[in-house]
Each structure stands twice: as C-alpha cells, then as structure tokens.
mmCIF file with all atom_site columns, C-alpha atoms and ligand atoms in Angstrom:
data_model
loop_
_atom_site.group_PDB
_atom_site.id
_atom_site.type_symbol
_atom_site.label_atom_id
_atom_site.label_alt_id
_atom_site.label_comp_id
_atom_site.label_asym_id
_atom_site.label_entity_id
_atom_site.label_seq_id
_atom_site.pdbx_PDB_ins_code
_atom_site.Cartn_x
_atom_site.Cartn_y
_atom_site.Cartn_z
_atom_site.occupancy
_atom_site.B_iso_or_equiv
_atom_site.pdbx_formal_charge
_atom_site.auth_seq_id
_atom_site.auth_comp_id
_atom_site.auth_asym_id
_atom_site.auth_atom_id
_atom_site.pdbx_PDB_model_num
ATOM   1   C CA  . MET A 1 1   ? 0.000   0.000  0.000   1.00 59.00 ? 1   MET A CA  1
ATOM   2   C CA  . PHE A 1 2   ? 1.199   3.500  -0.869  1.00 74.00 ? 2   PHE A CA  1
ATOM   3   C CA  . SER A 1 3   ? 2.209   5.501  2.170   1.00 87.00 ? 3   SER A CA  1
ATOM   4   C CA  . PHE A 1 4   ? 5.183   7.605  3.028   1.00 88.00 ? 4   PHE A CA  1
ATOM   5   C CA  . THR A 1 5   ? 6.608   9.858  5.669   1.00 96.00 ? 5   THR A CA  1
ATOM   6   C CA  . VAL A 1 6   ? 7.066   13.508 4.742   1.00 97.00 ? 6   VAL A CA  1
ATOM   7   C CA  . ASP A 1 7   ? 8.816   14.498 7.985   1.00 98.00 ? 7   ASP A CA  1
ATOM   8   C CA  . LYS A 1 8   ? 8.458   14.034 11.749  1.00 98.00 ? 8   LYS A CA  1
ATOM   9   C CA  . GLU A 1 9   ? 4.990   15.634 11.719  1.00 98.00 ? 9   GLU A CA  1
ATOM   10  C CA  . ILE A 1 10  ? 3.422   14.652 8.389   1.00 98.00 ? 10  ILE A CA  1
ATOM   11  C CA  . SER A 1 11  ? 2.608   11.387 6.635   1.00 98.00 ? 11  SER A CA  1
ATOM   12  C CA  . ILE A 1 12  ? 0.691   10.554 3.463   1.00 97.00 ? 12  ILE A CA  1
ATOM   13  C CA  . GLU A 1 13  ? -1.432  7.407  3.170   1.00 96.00 ? 13  GLU A CA  1
ATOM   14  C CA  . LEU A 1 14  ? -3.637  6.071  0.388   1.00 96.00 ? 14  LEU A CA  1
ATOM   15  C CA  . PHE A 1 15  ? -7.336  6.093  1.286   1.00 96.00 ? 15  PHE A CA  1
ATOM   16  C CA  . GLN A 1 16  ? -8.963  2.749  2.013   1.00 95.00 ? 16  GLN A CA  1
ATOM   17  C CA  . GLN A 1 17  ? -12.646 1.958  2.547   1.00 95.00 ? 17  GLN A CA  1
ATOM   18  C CA  . HIS A 1 18  ? -12.258 2.048  6.349   1.00 95.00 ? 18  HIS A CA  1
ATOM   19  C CA  . HIS A 1 19  ? -11.247 5.719  6.172   1.00 96.00 ? 19  HIS A CA  1
ATOM   20  C CA  . LYS A 1 20  ? -14.630 6.829  4.863   1.00 97.00 ? 20  LYS A CA  1
ATOM   21  C CA  . GLU A 1 21  ? -16.079 8.059  8.182   1.00 97.00 ? 21  GLU A CA  1
ATOM   22  C CA  . GLU A 1 22  ? -12.924 9.988  9.025   1.00 97.00 ? 22  GLU A CA  1
ATOM   23  C CA  . LEU A 1 23  ? -12.774 11.541 5.571   1.00 98.00 ? 23  LEU A CA  1
ATOM   24  C CA  . TYR A 1 24  ? -16.462 12.415 5.632   1.00 98.00 ? 24  TYR A CA  1
ATOM   25  C CA  . GLU A 1 25  ? -16.030 14.126 9.011   1.00 98.00 ? 25  GLU A CA  1
ATOM   26  C CA  . LEU A 1 26  ? -13.198 16.219 7.533   1.00 98.00 ? 26  LEU A CA  1
ATOM   27  C CA  . ILE A 1 27  ? -15.358 17.291 4.584   1.00 98.00 ? 27  ILE A CA  1
ATOM   28  C CA  . ASP A 1 28  ? -18.511 17.860 6.616   1.00 98.00 ? 28  ASP A CA  1
ATOM   29  C CA  . SER A 1 29  ? -16.816 20.055 9.189   1.00 98.00 ? 29  SER A CA  1
ATOM   30  C CA  . ASN A 1 30  ? -15.087 22.153 6.502   1.00 98.00 ? 30  ASN A CA  1
ATOM   31  C CA  . ARG A 1 31  ? -17.882 22.729 3.966   1.00 98.00 ? 31  ARG A CA  1
ATOM   32  C CA  . ASP A 1 32  ? -17.769 26.507 4.056   1.00 97.00 ? 32  ASP A CA  1
ATOM   33  C CA  . HIS A 1 33  ? -13.988 26.474 3.738   1.00 98.00 ? 33  HIS A CA  1
ATOM   34  C CA  . LEU A 1 34  ? -13.756 23.942 0.866   1.00 98.00 ? 34  LEU A CA  1
ATOM   35  C CA  . ARG A 1 35  ? -16.921 24.653 -1.110  1.00 97.00 ? 35  ARG A CA  1
ATOM   36  C CA  . PRO A 1 36  ? -15.794 27.884 -2.811  1.00 96.00 ? 36  PRO A CA  1
ATOM   37  C CA  . TRP A 1 37  ? -13.027 26.014 -4.690  1.00 97.00 ? 37  TRP A CA  1
ATOM   38  C CA  . LEU A 1 38  ? -14.201 22.390 -4.917  1.00 97.00 ? 38  LEU A CA  1
ATOM   39  C CA  . LEU A 1 39  ? -17.439 21.541 -6.729  1.00 94.00 ? 39  LEU A CA  1
ATOM   40  C CA  . TRP A 1 40  ? -17.666 17.973 -5.422  1.00 95.00 ? 40  TRP A CA  1
ATOM   41  C CA  . VAL A 1 41  ? -18.103 19.034 -1.763  1.00 96.00 ? 41  VAL A CA  1
ATOM   42  C CA  . ASP A 1 42  ? -21.902 19.354 -2.107  1.00 95.00 ? 42  ASP A CA  1
ATOM   43  C CA  . LYS A 1 43  ? -22.133 15.810 -3.518  1.00 94.00 ? 43  LYS A CA  1
ATOM   44  C CA  . ARG A 1 44  ? -20.702 14.241 -0.349  1.00 96.00 ? 44  ARG A CA  1
ATOM   45  C CA  . ARG A 1 45  ? -23.694 14.067 1.993   1.00 96.00 ? 45  ARG A CA  1
ATOM   46  C CA  . SER A 1 46  ? -22.821 10.963 4.044   1.00 97.00 ? 46  SER A CA  1
ATOM   47  C CA  . PRO A 1 47  ? -19.892 8.555  4.566   1.00 97.00 ? 47  PRO A CA  1
ATOM   48  C CA  . GLU A 1 48  ? -21.731 6.132  2.230   1.00 96.00 ? 48  GLU A CA  1
ATOM   49  C CA  . ASP A 1 49  ? -21.363 8.648  -0.617  1.00 96.00 ? 49  ASP A CA  1
ATOM   50  C CA  . LEU A 1 50  ? -17.622 7.936  -0.457  1.00 96.00 ? 50  LEU A CA  1
ATOM   51  C CA  . GLU A 1 51  ? -18.071 4.142  -0.821  1.00 96.00 ? 51  GLU A CA  1
ATOM   52  C CA  . PRO A 1 52  ? -18.092 4.094  -4.652  1.00 96.00 ? 52  PRO A CA  1
ATOM   53  C CA  . VAL A 1 53  ? -15.367 6.737  -4.925  1.00 96.00 ? 53  VAL A CA  1
ATOM   54  C CA  . ILE A 1 54  ? -12.657 5.130  -2.789  1.00 96.00 ? 54  ILE A CA  1
ATOM   55  C CA  . PRO A 1 55  ? -12.334 2.006  -5.016  1.00 96.00 ? 55  PRO A CA  1
ATOM   56  C CA  . ILE A 1 56  ? -11.856 4.308  -8.021  1.00 96.00 ? 56  ILE A CA  1
ATOM   57  C CA  . TRP A 1 57  ? -8.973  6.012  -6.209  1.00 95.00 ? 57  TRP A CA  1
ATOM   58  C CA  . ILE A 1 58  ? -7.457  2.634  -5.280  1.00 95.00 ? 58  ILE A CA  1
ATOM   59  C CA  . ARG A 1 59  ? -7.872  1.425  -8.871  1.00 95.00 ? 59  ARG A CA  1
ATOM   60  C CA  . ASN A 1 60  ? -6.131  4.534  -10.187 1.00 96.00 ? 60  ASN A CA  1
ATOM   61  C CA  . TYR A 1 61  ? -3.149  3.739  -7.997  1.00 95.00 ? 61  TYR A CA  1
ATOM   62  C CA  . ALA A 1 62  ? -3.156  0.066  -9.017  1.00 95.00 ? 62  ALA A CA  1
ATOM   63  C CA  . ASP A 1 63  ? -3.290  1.153  -12.672 1.00 96.00 ? 63  ASP A CA  1
ATOM   64  C CA  . ASN A 1 64  ? -0.364  3.578  -12.210 1.00 96.00 ? 64  ASN A CA  1
ATOM   65  C CA  . ASN A 1 65  ? -2.708  6.407  -13.062 1.00 97.00 ? 65  ASN A CA  1
ATOM   66  C CA  . GLY A 1 66  ? -2.465  8.645  -10.005 1.00 96.00 ? 66  GLY A CA  1
ATOM   67  C CA  . PHE A 1 67  ? -3.879  8.365  -6.498  1.00 95.00 ? 67  PHE A CA  1
ATOM   68  C CA  . ASP A 1 68  ? -5.826  10.117 -3.742  1.00 96.00 ? 68  ASP A CA  1
ATOM   69  C CA  . ALA A 1 69  ? -4.301  10.026 -0.295  1.00 97.00 ? 69  ALA A CA  1
ATOM   70  C CA  . GLY A 1 70  ? -4.878  11.407 3.165   1.00 98.00 ? 70  GLY A CA  1
ATOM   71  C CA  . ILE A 1 71  ? -2.462  13.790 4.829   1.00 98.00 ? 71  ILE A CA  1
ATOM   72  C CA  . ARG A 1 72  ? -1.921  13.135 8.534   1.00 98.00 ? 72  ARG A CA  1
ATOM   73  C CA  . TYR A 1 73  ? -0.451  15.720 10.881  1.00 98.00 ? 73  TYR A CA  1
ATOM   74  C CA  . HIS A 1 74  ? 0.679   14.104 14.138  1.00 98.00 ? 74  HIS A CA  1
ATOM   75  C CA  . GLY A 1 75  ? -1.501  11.153 13.139  1.00 96.00 ? 75  GLY A CA  1
ATOM   76  C CA  . ARG A 1 76  ? -4.686  13.140 12.579  1.00 98.00 ? 76  ARG A CA  1
ATOM   77  C CA  . LEU A 1 77  ? -6.313  13.342 9.136   1.00 98.00 ? 77  LEU A CA  1
ATOM   78  C CA  . VAL A 1 78  ? -6.074  17.006 8.103   1.00 98.00 ? 78  VAL A CA  1
ATOM   79  C CA  . GLY A 1 79  ? -6.143  16.985 4.312   1.00 98.00 ? 79  GLY A CA  1
ATOM   80  C CA  . MET A 1 80  ? -5.947  15.283 0.956   1.00 98.00 ? 80  MET A CA  1
ATOM   81  C CA  . ILE A 1 81  ? -3.296  15.176 -1.727  1.00 98.00 ? 81  ILE A CA  1
ATOM   82  C CA  . GLY A 1 82  ? -3.352  13.352 -5.024  1.00 97.00 ? 82  GLY A CA  1
ATOM   83  C CA  . LEU A 1 83  ? -2.362  13.048 -8.640  1.00 97.00 ? 83  LEU A CA  1
ATOM   84  C CA  . HIS A 1 84  ? -5.228  13.624 -11.062 1.00 97.00 ? 84  HIS A CA  1
ATOM   85  C CA  . TYR A 1 85  ? -3.620  11.282 -13.639 1.00 97.00 ? 85  TYR A CA  1
ATOM   86  C CA  . ILE A 1 86  ? -0.224  10.153 -14.858 1.00 98.00 ? 86  ILE A CA  1
ATOM   87  C CA  . ASP A 1 87  ? 0.504   10.752 -18.533 1.00 98.00 ? 87  ASP A CA  1
ATOM   88  C CA  . TRP A 1 88  ? 3.248   8.134  -18.982 1.00 98.00 ? 88  TRP A CA  1
ATOM   89  C CA  . LYS A 1 89  ? 3.827   8.943  -22.650 1.00 98.00 ? 89  LYS A CA  1
ATOM   90  C CA  . ASN A 1 90  ? 4.878   12.457 -21.723 1.00 98.00 ? 90  ASN A CA  1
ATOM   91  C CA  . ARG A 1 91  ? 5.946   11.532 -18.166 1.00 98.00 ? 91  ARG A CA  1
ATOM   92  C CA  . SER A 1 92  ? 3.792   14.275 -16.649 1.00 98.00 ? 92  SER A CA  1
ATOM   93  C CA  . THR A 1 93  ? 1.180   14.625 -13.928 1.00 98.00 ? 93  THR A CA  1
ATOM   94  C CA  . SER A 1 94  ? -0.886  17.156 -12.016 1.00 98.00 ? 94  SER A CA  1
ATOM   95  C CA  . ILE A 1 95  ? -1.156  17.550 -8.217  1.00 98.00 ? 95  ILE A CA  1
ATOM   96  C CA  . GLY A 1 96  ? -4.289  18.499 -6.255  1.00 98.00 ? 96  GLY A CA  1
ATOM   97  C CA  . TYR A 1 97  ? -4.630  19.176 -2.529  1.00 98.00 ? 97  TYR A CA  1
ATOM   98  C CA  . LEU A 1 98  ? -6.775  20.480 0.290   1.00 98.00 ? 98  LEU A CA  1
ATOM   99  C CA  . LEU A 1 99  ? -6.469  21.076 4.024   1.00 98.00 ? 99  LEU A CA  1
ATOM   100 C CA  . THR A 1 100 ? -8.893  21.645 6.855   1.00 98.00 ? 100 THR A CA  1
ATOM   101 C CA  . GLU A 1 101 ? -9.271  25.304 7.737   1.00 98.00 ? 101 GLU A CA  1
ATOM   102 C CA  . GLU A 1 102 ? -7.646  24.692 11.107  1.00 98.00 ? 102 GLU A CA  1
ATOM   103 C CA  . ALA A 1 103 ? -4.545  22.997 9.668   1.00 98.00 ? 103 ALA A CA  1
ATOM   104 C CA  . GLN A 1 104 ? -3.637  25.912 7.400   1.00 98.00 ? 104 GLN A CA  1
ATOM   105 C CA  . GLY A 1 105 ? -0.604  28.100 7.985   1.00 98.00 ? 105 GLY A CA  1
ATOM   106 C CA  . LYS A 1 106 ? 1.841   25.374 9.060   1.00 98.00 ? 106 LYS A CA  1
ATOM   107 C CA  . GLY A 1 107 ? 3.357   24.541 5.679   1.00 98.00 ? 107 GLY A CA  1
ATOM   108 C CA  . ILE A 1 108 ? 1.688   21.116 5.647   1.00 98.00 ? 108 ILE A CA  1
ATOM   109 C CA  . ILE A 1 109 ? 0.858   21.204 1.920   1.00 98.00 ? 109 ILE A CA  1
ATOM   110 C CA  . THR A 1 110 ? 4.088   22.905 0.889   1.00 98.00 ? 110 THR A CA  1
ATOM   111 C CA  . ARG A 1 111 ? 6.101   20.241 2.722   1.00 98.00 ? 111 ARG A CA  1
ATOM   112 C CA  . SER A 1 112 ? 3.900   17.426 1.365   1.00 98.00 ? 112 SER A CA  1
ATOM   113 C CA  . VAL A 1 113 ? 4.187   18.633 -2.242  1.00 98.00 ? 113 VAL A CA  1
ATOM   114 C CA  . SER A 1 114 ? 7.946   19.034 -1.861  1.00 98.00 ? 114 SER A CA  1
ATOM   115 C CA  . SER A 1 115 ? 8.272   15.466 -0.606  1.00 97.00 ? 115 SER A CA  1
ATOM   116 C CA  . LEU A 1 116 ? 5.918   14.189 -3.314  1.00 97.00 ? 116 LEU A CA  1
ATOM   117 C CA  . LEU A 1 117 ? 8.046   15.893 -5.990  1.00 97.00 ? 117 LEU A CA  1
ATOM   118 C CA  . ASN A 1 118 ? 11.111  13.966 -4.763  1.00 96.00 ? 118 ASN A CA  1
ATOM   119 C CA  . TYR A 1 119 ? 9.123   10.753 -5.184  1.00 96.00 ? 119 TYR A CA  1
ATOM   120 C CA  . LEU A 1 120 ? 7.713   11.695 -8.590  1.00 97.00 ? 120 LEU A CA  1
ATOM   121 C CA  . PHE A 1 121 ? 11.026  12.796 -10.082 1.00 97.00 ? 121 PHE A CA  1
ATOM   122 C CA  . ASN A 1 122 ? 13.400  10.324 -8.380  1.00 96.00 ? 122 ASN A CA  1
ATOM   123 C CA  . GLU A 1 123 ? 11.285  7.171  -8.002  1.00 95.00 ? 123 GLU A CA  1
ATOM   124 C CA  . LEU A 1 124 ? 8.765   7.433  -10.858 1.00 96.00 ? 124 LEU A CA  1
ATOM   125 C CA  . ASP A 1 125 ? 11.152  9.305  -13.151 1.00 97.00 ? 125 ASP A CA  1
ATOM   126 C CA  . LEU A 1 126 ? 8.458   11.750 -14.250 1.00 98.00 ? 126 LEU A CA  1
ATOM   127 C CA  . ASN A 1 127 ? 9.576   14.868 -16.108 1.00 98.00 ? 127 ASN A CA  1
ATOM   128 C CA  . ARG A 1 128 ? 6.819   17.426 -15.502 1.00 98.00 ? 128 ARG A CA  1
ATOM   129 C CA  . VAL A 1 129 ? 4.445   18.201 -12.637 1.00 98.00 ? 129 VAL A CA  1
ATOM   130 C CA  . GLU A 1 130 ? 1.617   20.710 -12.944 1.00 98.00 ? 130 GLU A CA  1
ATOM   131 C CA  . ILE A 1 131 ? -0.399  22.554 -10.332 1.00 98.00 ? 131 ILE A CA  1
ATOM   132 C CA  . GLN A 1 132 ? -3.496  24.412 -11.484 1.00 98.00 ? 132 GLN A CA  1
ATOM   133 C CA  . CYS A 1 133 ? -5.282  26.921 -9.243  1.00 98.00 ? 133 CYS A CA  1
ATOM   134 C CA  . ALA A 1 134 ? -7.999  29.512 -9.599  1.00 98.00 ? 134 ALA A CA  1
ATOM   135 C CA  . LEU A 1 135 ? -6.354  32.882 -10.052 1.00 98.00 ? 135 LEU A CA  1
ATOM   136 C CA  . ASN A 1 136 ? -8.433  34.159 -7.123  1.00 97.00 ? 136 ASN A CA  1
ATOM   137 C CA  . ASN A 1 137 ? -7.278  31.348 -4.806  1.00 98.00 ? 137 ASN A CA  1
ATOM   138 C CA  . GLY A 1 138 ? -4.274  33.098 -3.310  1.00 98.00 ? 138 GLY A CA  1
ATOM   139 C CA  . LYS A 1 139 ? -3.568  30.433 -0.688  1.00 98.00 ? 139 LYS A CA  1
ATOM   140 C CA  . SER A 1 140 ? -3.456  27.696 -3.302  1.00 98.00 ? 140 SER A CA  1
ATOM   141 C CA  . ILE A 1 141 ? -1.204  29.740 -5.595  1.00 98.00 ? 141 ILE A CA  1
ATOM   142 C CA  . GLY A 1 142 ? 1.126   30.271 -2.628  1.00 98.00 ? 142 GLY A CA  1
ATOM   143 C CA  . ILE A 1 143 ? 2.166   26.614 -2.752  1.00 98.00 ? 143 ILE A CA  1
ATOM   144 C CA  . PRO A 1 144 ? 3.667   26.388 -6.280  1.00 98.00 ? 144 PRO A CA  1
ATOM   145 C CA  . ALA A 1 145 ? 4.989   29.937 -5.912  1.00 98.00 ? 145 ALA A CA  1
ATOM   146 C CA  . ARG A 1 146 ? 6.786   29.071 -2.648  1.00 98.00 ? 146 ARG A CA  1
ATOM   147 C CA  . LEU A 1 147 ? 8.308   25.932 -4.181  1.00 98.00 ? 147 LEU A CA  1
ATOM   148 C CA  . GLY A 1 148 ? 9.686   27.747 -7.236  1.00 98.00 ? 148 GLY A CA  1
ATOM   149 C CA  . PHE A 1 149 ? 7.278   26.436 -9.864  1.00 98.00 ? 149 PHE A CA  1
ATOM   150 C CA  . THR A 1 150 ? 7.153   28.391 -13.126 1.00 98.00 ? 150 THR A CA  1
ATOM   151 C CA  . LYS A 1 151 ? 3.944   30.271 -13.860 1.00 98.00 ? 151 LYS A CA  1
ATOM   152 C CA  . GLU A 1 152 ? 3.043   29.270 -17.411 1.00 98.00 ? 152 GLU A CA  1
ATOM   153 C CA  . GLY A 1 153 ? -0.128  31.167 -18.099 1.00 97.00 ? 153 GLY A CA  1
ATOM   154 C CA  . ILE A 1 154 ? -3.794  31.697 -17.477 1.00 98.00 ? 154 ILE A CA  1
ATOM   155 C CA  . THR A 1 155 ? -6.717  29.833 -18.971 1.00 98.00 ? 155 THR A CA  1
ATOM   156 C CA  . ARG A 1 156 ? -9.430  32.473 -19.075 1.00 98.00 ? 156 ARG A CA  1
ATOM   157 C CA  . ASP A 1 157 ? -12.776 31.265 -17.642 1.00 98.00 ? 157 ASP A CA  1
ATOM   158 C CA  . GLY A 1 158 ? -11.123 27.863 -17.235 1.00 98.00 ? 158 GLY A CA  1
ATOM   159 C CA  . GLN A 1 159 ? -13.458 26.508 -14.556 1.00 97.00 ? 159 GLN A CA  1
ATOM   160 C CA  . TRP A 1 160 ? -17.168 26.838 -13.851 1.00 96.00 ? 160 TRP A CA  1
ATOM   161 C CA  . LEU A 1 161 ? -17.892 27.185 -10.126 1.00 96.00 ? 161 LEU A CA  1
ATOM   162 C CA  . TYR A 1 162 ? -21.615 27.221 -9.208  1.00 95.00 ? 162 TYR A CA  1
ATOM   163 C CA  . ASP A 1 163 ? -22.572 30.564 -10.759 1.00 96.00 ? 163 ASP A CA  1
ATOM   164 C CA  . HIS A 1 164 ? -19.445 32.002 -12.351 1.00 97.00 ? 164 HIS A CA  1
ATOM   165 C CA  . TYR A 1 165 ? -16.247 31.147 -14.213 1.00 98.00 ? 165 TYR A CA  1
ATOM   166 C CA  . GLU A 1 166 ? -12.814 31.337 -12.607 1.00 98.00 ? 166 GLU A CA  1
ATOM   167 C CA  . ASP A 1 167 ? -9.604  32.043 -14.511 1.00 98.00 ? 167 ASP A CA  1
ATOM   168 C CA  . ILE A 1 168 ? -7.188  29.145 -13.979 1.00 98.00 ? 168 ILE A CA  1
ATOM   169 C CA  . VAL A 1 169 ? -3.441  29.621 -13.621 1.00 98.00 ? 169 VAL A CA  1
ATOM   170 C CA  . THR A 1 170 ? -1.064  26.787 -14.521 1.00 98.00 ? 170 THR A CA  1
ATOM   171 C CA  . TYR A 1 171 ? 2.256   26.305 -12.729 1.00 98.00 ? 171 TYR A CA  1
ATOM   172 C CA  . SER A 1 172 ? 4.829   23.641 -13.593 1.00 98.00 ? 172 SER A CA  1
ATOM   173 C CA  . MET A 1 173 ? 8.003   22.099 -12.233 1.00 98.00 ? 173 MET A CA  1
ATOM   174 C CA  . LEU A 1 174 ? 10.370  20.119 -14.459 1.00 98.00 ? 174 LEU A CA  1
ATOM   175 C CA  . LYS A 1 175 ? 12.705  17.409 -13.216 1.00 98.00 ? 175 LYS A CA  1
ATOM   176 C CA  . LYS A 1 176 ? 15.765  19.343 -14.365 1.00 97.00 ? 176 LYS A CA  1
ATOM   177 C CA  . ASP A 1 177 ? 14.710  22.382 -12.309 1.00 97.00 ? 177 ASP A CA  1
ATOM   178 C CA  . TRP A 1 178 ? 13.951  20.508 -9.071  1.00 97.00 ? 178 TRP A CA  1
ATOM   179 C CA  . PRO A 1 179 ? 16.840  20.436 -6.575  1.00 89.00 ? 179 PRO A CA  1
ATOM   180 C CA  . VAL A 1 180 ? 18.193  16.881 -6.315  1.00 74.00 ? 180 VAL A CA  1
ATOM   181 C CA  . SER A 1 181 ? 17.598  15.393 -2.875  1.00 67.00 ? 181 SER A CA  1
HETATM 182 C C1  . LIG B 2 .   ? -5.027  25.772 -0.599  1.00 76.43 ? 201 LIG B C1  1
HETATM 183 C C2  . LIG B 2 .   ? -4.676  25.336 0.816   1.00 76.43 ? 201 LIG B C2  1
HETATM 184 C C3  . LIG B 2 .   ? -4.319  23.849 0.848   1.00 76.43 ? 201 LIG B C3  1
HETATM 185 C C4  . LIG B 2 .   ? -3.483  26.175 1.306   1.00 76.43 ? 201 LIG B C4  1
HETATM 186 O O1  . LIG B 2 .   ? -3.223  25.926 2.671   1.00 76.43 ? 201 LIG B O1  1
HETATM 187 P P1  . LIG B 2 .   ? -1.970  26.621 3.380   1.00 76.43 ? 201 LIG B P1  1
HETATM 188 O O2  . LIG B 2 .   ? -2.000  26.251 4.801   1.00 76.43 ? 201 LIG B O2  1
HETATM 189 O O3  . LIG B 2 .   ? -1.931  28.057 3.011   1.00 76.43 ? 201 LIG B O3  1
HETATM 190 O O4  . LIG B 2 .   ? -0.711  25.924 2.683   1.00 76.43 ? 201 LIG B O4  1
HETATM 191 P P2  . LIG B 2 .   ? 0.522   25.243 3.420   1.00 76.43 ? 201 LIG B P2  1
HETATM 192 O O5  . LIG B 2 .   ? 0.056   24.107 4.252   1.00 76.43 ? 201 LIG B O5  1
HETATM 193 O O6  . LIG B 2 .   ? 1.547   24.978 2.412   1.00 76.43 ? 201 LIG B O6  1
HETATM 194 O O7  . LIG B 2 .   ? 1.002   26.384 4.426   1.00 76.43 ? 201 LIG B O7  1
HETATM 195 C C5  . LIG B 2 .   ? 1.572   27.588 3.943   1.00 76.43 ? 201 LIG B C5  1
HETATM 196 C C6  . LIG B 2 .   ? 1.451   28.614 5.043   1.00 76.43 ? 201 LIG B C6  1
HETATM 197 O O8  . LIG B 2 .   ? 2.127   28.134 6.220   1.00 76.43 ? 201 LIG B O8  1
HETATM 198 C C7  . LIG B 2 .   ? 3.265   28.978 6.498   1.00 76.43 ? 201 LIG B C7  1
HETATM 199 N N1  . LIG B 2 .   ? 4.334   28.060 6.940   1.00 76.43 ? 201 LIG B N1  1
HETATM 200 C C8  . LIG B 2 .   ? 4.607   27.788 8.238   1.00 76.43 ? 201 LIG B C8  1
HETATM 201 N N2  . LIG B 2 .   ? 5.588   26.865 8.317   1.00 76.43 ? 201 LIG B N2  1
HETATM 202 C C9  . LIG B 2 .   ? 5.944   26.572 7.053   1.00 76.43 ? 201 LIG B C9  1
HETATM 203 C C10 . LIG B 2 .   ? 6.896   25.683 6.483   1.00 76.43 ? 201 LIG B C10 1
HETATM 204 N N3  . LIG B 2 .   ? 7.677   24.899 7.254   1.00 76.43 ? 201 LIG B N3  1
HETATM 205 N N4  . LIG B 2 .   ? 6.988   25.585 5.129   1.00 76.43 ? 201 LIG B N4  1
HETATM 206 C C11 . LIG B 2 .   ? 6.222   26.356 4.348   1.00 76.43 ? 201 LIG B C11 1
HETATM 207 N N5  . LIG B 2 .   ? 5.286   27.206 4.817   1.00 76.43 ? 201 LIG B N5  1
HETATM 208 C C12 . LIG B 2 .   ? 5.160   27.338 6.171   1.00 76.43 ? 201 LIG B C12 1
HETATM 209 C C13 . LIG B 2 .   ? 3.524   29.739 5.219   1.00 76.43 ? 201 LIG B C13 1
HETATM 210 O O9  . LIG B 2 .   ? 4.160   30.976 5.458   1.00 76.43 ? 201 LIG B O9  1
HETATM 211 C C14 . LIG B 2 .   ? 2.110   29.935 4.702   1.00 76.43 ? 201 LIG B C14 1
HETATM 212 O O10 . LIG B 2 .   ? 1.445   30.903 5.459   1.00 76.43 ? 201 LIG B O10 1
HETATM 213 P P3  . LIG B 2 .   ? 0.906   32.268 4.773   1.00 76.43 ? 201 LIG B P3  1
HETATM 214 O O11 . LIG B 2 .   ? -0.146  31.883 3.768   1.00 76.43 ? 201 LIG B O11 1
HETATM 215 O O12 . LIG B 2 .   ? 0.371   33.010 5.927   1.00 76.43 ? 201 LIG B O12 1
HETATM 216 O O13 . LIG B 2 .   ? 2.121   32.855 4.142   1.00 76.43 ? 201 LIG B O13 1
HETATM 217 C C15 . LIG B 2 .   ? -5.881  25.589 1.784   1.00 76.43 ? 201 LIG B C15 1
HETATM 218 O O14 . LIG B 2 .   ? -6.126  26.968 1.865   1.00 76.43 ? 201 LIG B O14 1
HETATM 219 C C16 . LIG B 2 .   ? -7.162  24.882 1.318   1.00 76.43 ? 201 LIG B C16 1
HETATM 220 O O15 . LIG B 2 .   ? -7.302  23.687 1.499   1.00 76.43 ? 201 LIG B O15 1
HETATM 221 N N6  . LIG B 2 .   ? -8.107  25.643 0.709   1.00 76.43 ? 201 LIG B N6  1
HETATM 222 C C17 . LIG B 2 .   ? -9.395  25.104 0.293   1.00 76.43 ? 201 LIG B C17 1
HETATM 223 C C18 . LIG B 2 .   ? -9.284  24.041 -0.788  1.00 76.43 ? 201 LIG B C18 1
HETATM 224 C C19 . LIG B 2 .   ? -8.469  24.506 -1.947  1.00 76.43 ? 201 LIG B C19 1
HETATM 225 O O16 . LIG B 2 .   ? -8.485  25.683 -2.329  1.00 76.43 ? 201 LIG B O16 1
HETATM 226 N N7  . LIG B 2 .   ? -7.707  23.573 -2.553  1.00 76.43 ? 201 LIG B N7  1
HETATM 227 C C20 . LIG B 2 .   ? -6.866  23.876 -3.699  1.00 76.43 ? 201 LIG B C20 1
HETATM 228 C C21 . LIG B 2 .   ? -7.673  23.853 -4.955  1.00 76.43 ? 201 LIG B C21 1
HETATM 229 S S1  . LIG B 2 .   ? -6.588  24.238 -6.351  1.00 76.43 ? 201 LIG B S1  1
#
C-alpha cells in the first residue's frame, strides 16, 4: 500500500474503505472552507457517498494512473493530496490538494508537495508536474509559488464554479529544475 513519511509531523497514506467516516467528518466540518473552490463538496452528503469513490482512487493507484491520499499531521487526518492522472507517454502529472481550515498556515501542503516531488522525479522518473489553481485562490497559488514552480499562463474562464467562471493559472516544475535530494 502507498504511504510515506514527509517528515516528523506529516505522513501521506492512500485512502482505504475504512477511512470513509474519518474523511467524511473532515469534509462535513469544513464545507464553508472547501466549497468555494471544490465543486464535489456538495455531492458528499454521508460517509456512504464515499463508498463508490474510494475504489476508483485505489484502482487509479493500481493502474499507475495517479492516487488520492490522506495527509496526517501528528496522526490526525487534516487533508488530501493526489495526482489527477499520470501521462506516462509524456511523463507528466498534475497535483491536487486540500487542508482543513484549522490545519492551514503550518506549511503542511508545501512540505507534502515538496516530498511528493522527490518521489515523482526520483522514483517514478516523471519529467513534468503541474499545479493548477484559480487565479483568485491566493492560498493555493502560494504553494507552487513558494516551491519555485514556473507560472506558465492563465486559462481564461477555465473553470465553472456554481454561478461564475474562474480564470485558472497553470504552474509547472520540471525534473531538471527541481533540486536533487
Ligand atoms: C489551498 C490550501 C491547501 C493552502 O493551505 P496553506 O495552509 O496556506 O498551505 P501550506 O500548508 O503549504 O502552508 C503555507 C502557510 O504556512 C506557512 N508556513 C509555516 N511553516 C511553514 C513551512 N515549514 N513551510 C512552508 N510554509 C510554512 C507559510 O508561510 C504559509 O502561510 P501564509 O499563507 O500566511 O504565508 C488551503 O487553503 C485549502 O485547502 N483551501 C481550500 C481548498 C483549496 O483551495 N484547494 C486547492 C484547490 S486548487
């Protein structure tokens, strides 16, 4: 099973079916915080709503096509991190993440993404990693910016969110630009 230690405080672990209550509790207690940026939040109305989703995430990992994992801070589930897909032909992928409102401001995602990049470039030998954020989502943009990703450009009206479009900004990191660790 995919799991790894980021540092003394943070670990990343693939979701399994028995995590559904814990994950639901995270979502349910952070609706107002997550909803503005994540359309799927409203679709998760009970732990059972996660039952058909978790096997898809596990299958993606088994098929070498990305994953969805929990982020634990001192053992407690505080967020999610994942790869939306892996494009093996072009050796590229895209990272997504979220945190509970309370867990923000400690560098948990920045440290997790940094550790994940070591894995993606050194272990999987990928060449390119993308992060896409809404231009208005300053906290999300802070993560690729802090880690030295290159801002590539803006997809105007790239995402529909409830009642409006958001411009989407794409950041990338290439293997040759990531410090060897
Ligand atoms: C986007 C999101 C994950 C960002 O959370 P975050 O806490 O700002 O990100 P990090 O965990 O990397 O923490 C960075 C913050 O911790 C601080 N920090 C403290 N210790 C740190 C360390 N060791 N390393 C890096 N940053 C550190 C940074 O200065 C920064 O604080 P600042 O924003 O006040 O400058 C969070 O706001 C969220 O989940 N939002 C809702 C869902 C969402 O938007 N998801 C992304 C969709 S694209």
